[in-house]
């Protein structure tokens, strides 16, 4: 897989993760309101919260990893471009 494909794939996954994190936040807000109104028990609230917290931590780690991968690819590409520009300048002298 070439760098362009890797970056595209990473960006797609980053977008999916960000959407899921937003959804988890929205659901937590709704569940908290349900807890305050007595719709769900404290035990169930804690159980679901723990599960969602774990998922959020995992997603956040994956998000950071993907962002670093994209950054690394861009750094390599920029270095390659700079090297090619330098070679071009010196070979035209």
mmCIF file of C-alpha atoms in Angstrom:
data_model
loop_
_atom_site.group_PDB
_atom_site.id
_atom_site.type_symbol
_atom_site.label_atom_id
_atom_site.label_comp_id
_atom_site.label_asym_id
_atom_site.label_seq_id
_atom_site.Cartn_x
_atom_site.Cartn_y
_atom_site.Cartn_z
ATOM 1 C CA UNK A 1 0.000 0.000 0.000
ATOM 2 C CA UNK A 2 1.464 3.369 -0.976
ATOM 3 C CA UNK A 3 1.629 6.417 1.270
ATOM 4 C CA UNK A 4 -1.353 8.138 -0.336
ATOM 5 C CA UNK A 5 -3.553 5.096 0.265
ATOM 6 C CA UNK A 6 -2.315 4.797 3.843
ATOM 7 C CA UNK A 7 -3.079 8.434 4.552
ATOM 8 C CA UNK A 8 -6.545 8.174 2.993
ATOM 9 C CA UNK A 9 -7.305 5.043 4.994
ATOM 10 C CA UNK A 10 -6.020 6.683 8.182
ATOM 11 C CA UNK A 11 -8.106 9.817 7.571
ATOM 12 C CA UNK A 12 -11.224 7.714 7.040
ATOM 13 C CA UNK A 13 -10.602 5.840 10.277
ATOM 14 C CA UNK A 14 -9.843 9.104 12.114
ATOM 15 C CA UNK A 15 -13.179 10.500 10.966
ATOM 16 C CA UNK A 16 -15.002 7.340 12.073
ATOM 17 C CA UNK A 17 -13.329 7.442 15.489
ATOM 18 C CA UNK A 18 -14.130 11.123 15.968
ATOM 19 C CA UNK A 19 -17.773 10.472 15.102
ATOM 20 C CA UNK A 20 -17.915 7.597 17.597
ATOM 21 C CA UNK A 21 -16.334 9.712 20.347
ATOM 22 C CA UNK A 22 -18.910 12.431 19.711
ATOM 23 C CA UNK A 23 -21.685 9.834 19.807
ATOM 24 C CA UNK A 24 -20.414 8.413 23.112
ATOM 25 C CA UNK A 25 -20.383 11.905 24.635
ATOM 26 C CA UNK A 26 -23.942 12.519 23.436
ATOM 27 C CA UNK A 27 -25.120 9.172 24.782
ATOM 28 C CA UNK A 28 -23.419 9.763 28.116
ATOM 29 C CA UNK A 29 -25.217 13.091 28.455
ATOM 30 C CA UNK A 30 -28.554 11.403 27.744
ATOM 31 C CA UNK A 31 -27.805 8.542 30.130
ATOM 32 C CA UNK A 32 -26.801 11.002 32.864
ATOM 33 C CA UNK A 33 -30.144 12.737 32.488
ATOM 34 C CA UNK A 34 -31.857 9.332 32.712
ATOM 35 C CA UNK A 35 -29.898 8.621 35.908
ATOM 36 C CA UNK A 36 -30.932 11.944 37.417
ATOM 37 C CA UNK A 37 -34.569 11.307 36.551
ATOM 38 C CA UNK A 38 -34.393 7.794 38.013
ATOM 39 C CA UNK A 39 -34.973 6.031 34.686
ATOM 40 C CA UNK A 40 -31.891 3.853 35.176
ATOM 41 C CA UNK A 41 -30.338 2.586 38.373
ATOM 42 C CA UNK A 42 -27.022 3.758 39.807
ATOM 43 C CA UNK A 43 -25.573 0.272 39.271
ATOM 44 C CA UNK A 44 -26.524 0.187 35.607
ATOM 45 C CA UNK A 45 -25.279 3.759 35.159
ATOM 46 C CA UNK A 46 -21.867 2.858 36.593
ATOM 47 C CA UNK A 47 -21.661 -0.334 34.533
ATOM 48 C CA UNK A 48 -22.415 1.434 31.257
ATOM 49 C CA UNK A 49 -20.172 4.372 32.142
ATOM 50 C CA UNK A 50 -17.250 2.047 32.818
ATOM 51 C CA UNK A 51 -17.747 0.297 29.475
ATOM 52 C CA UNK A 52 -17.980 3.583 27.577
ATOM 53 C CA UNK A 53 -14.947 5.005 29.386
ATOM 54 C CA UNK A 54 -12.921 1.970 28.343
ATOM 55 C CA UNK A 55 -14.078 2.331 24.750
ATOM 56 C CA UNK A 56 -13.265 6.044 24.742
ATOM 57 C CA UNK A 57 -9.752 5.387 26.050
ATOM 58 C CA UNK A 58 -9.150 2.751 23.380
ATOM 59 C CA UNK A 59 -10.489 5.020 20.650
ATOM 60 C CA UNK A 60 -8.398 7.939 21.882
ATOM 61 C CA UNK A 61 -5.234 5.793 21.790
ATOM 62 C CA UNK A 62 -6.036 4.595 18.276
ATOM 63 C CA UNK A 63 -6.780 8.169 17.184
ATOM 64 C CA UNK A 64 -3.414 9.382 18.470
ATOM 65 C CA UNK A 65 -1.665 6.487 16.744
ATOM 66 C CA UNK A 66 -3.339 7.244 13.412
ATOM 67 C CA UNK A 67 -2.572 10.952 13.692
ATOM 68 C CA UNK A 68 1.088 10.132 14.332
ATOM 69 C CA UNK A 69 1.158 7.802 11.323
ATOM 70 C CA UNK A 70 -0.251 10.545 9.087
ATOM 71 C CA UNK A 71 2.226 13.040 10.491
ATOM 72 C CA UNK A 72 5.140 10.637 9.969
ATOM 73 C CA UNK A 73 4.156 10.012 6.340
ATOM 74 C CA UNK A 74 3.883 13.747 5.716
ATOM 75 C CA UNK A 75 7.288 14.332 7.328
ATOM 76 C CA UNK A 76 8.889 11.685 5.122
ATOM 77 C CA UNK A 77 7.235 13.112 2.013
ATOM 78 C CA UNK A 78 8.343 16.637 2.913
ATOM 79 C CA UNK A 79 11.905 15.436 3.483
ATOM 80 C CA UNK A 80 11.855 13.662 0.140
ATOM 81 C CA UNK A 81 10.568 16.800 -1.613
ATOM 82 C CA UNK A 82 13.241 18.951 0.014
ATOM 83 C CA UNK A 83 15.939 16.471 -0.980
ATOM 84 C CA UNK A 84 14.658 16.363 -4.559
ATOM 85 C CA UNK A 85 14.595 20.181 -4.699
ATOM 86 C CA UNK A 86 18.165 20.336 -3.393
ATOM 87 C CA UNK A 87 19.336 17.754 -5.947
ATOM 88 C CA UNK A 88 17.571 19.685 -8.668
ATOM 89 C CA UNK A 89 19.328 22.941 -7.699
ATOM 90 C CA UNK A 90 22.787 21.341 -7.566
ATOM 91 C CA UNK A 91 22.425 19.368 -10.779
ATOM 92 C CA UNK A 92 21.421 22.509 -12.704
ATOM 93 C CA UNK A 93 24.581 24.377 -11.732
#
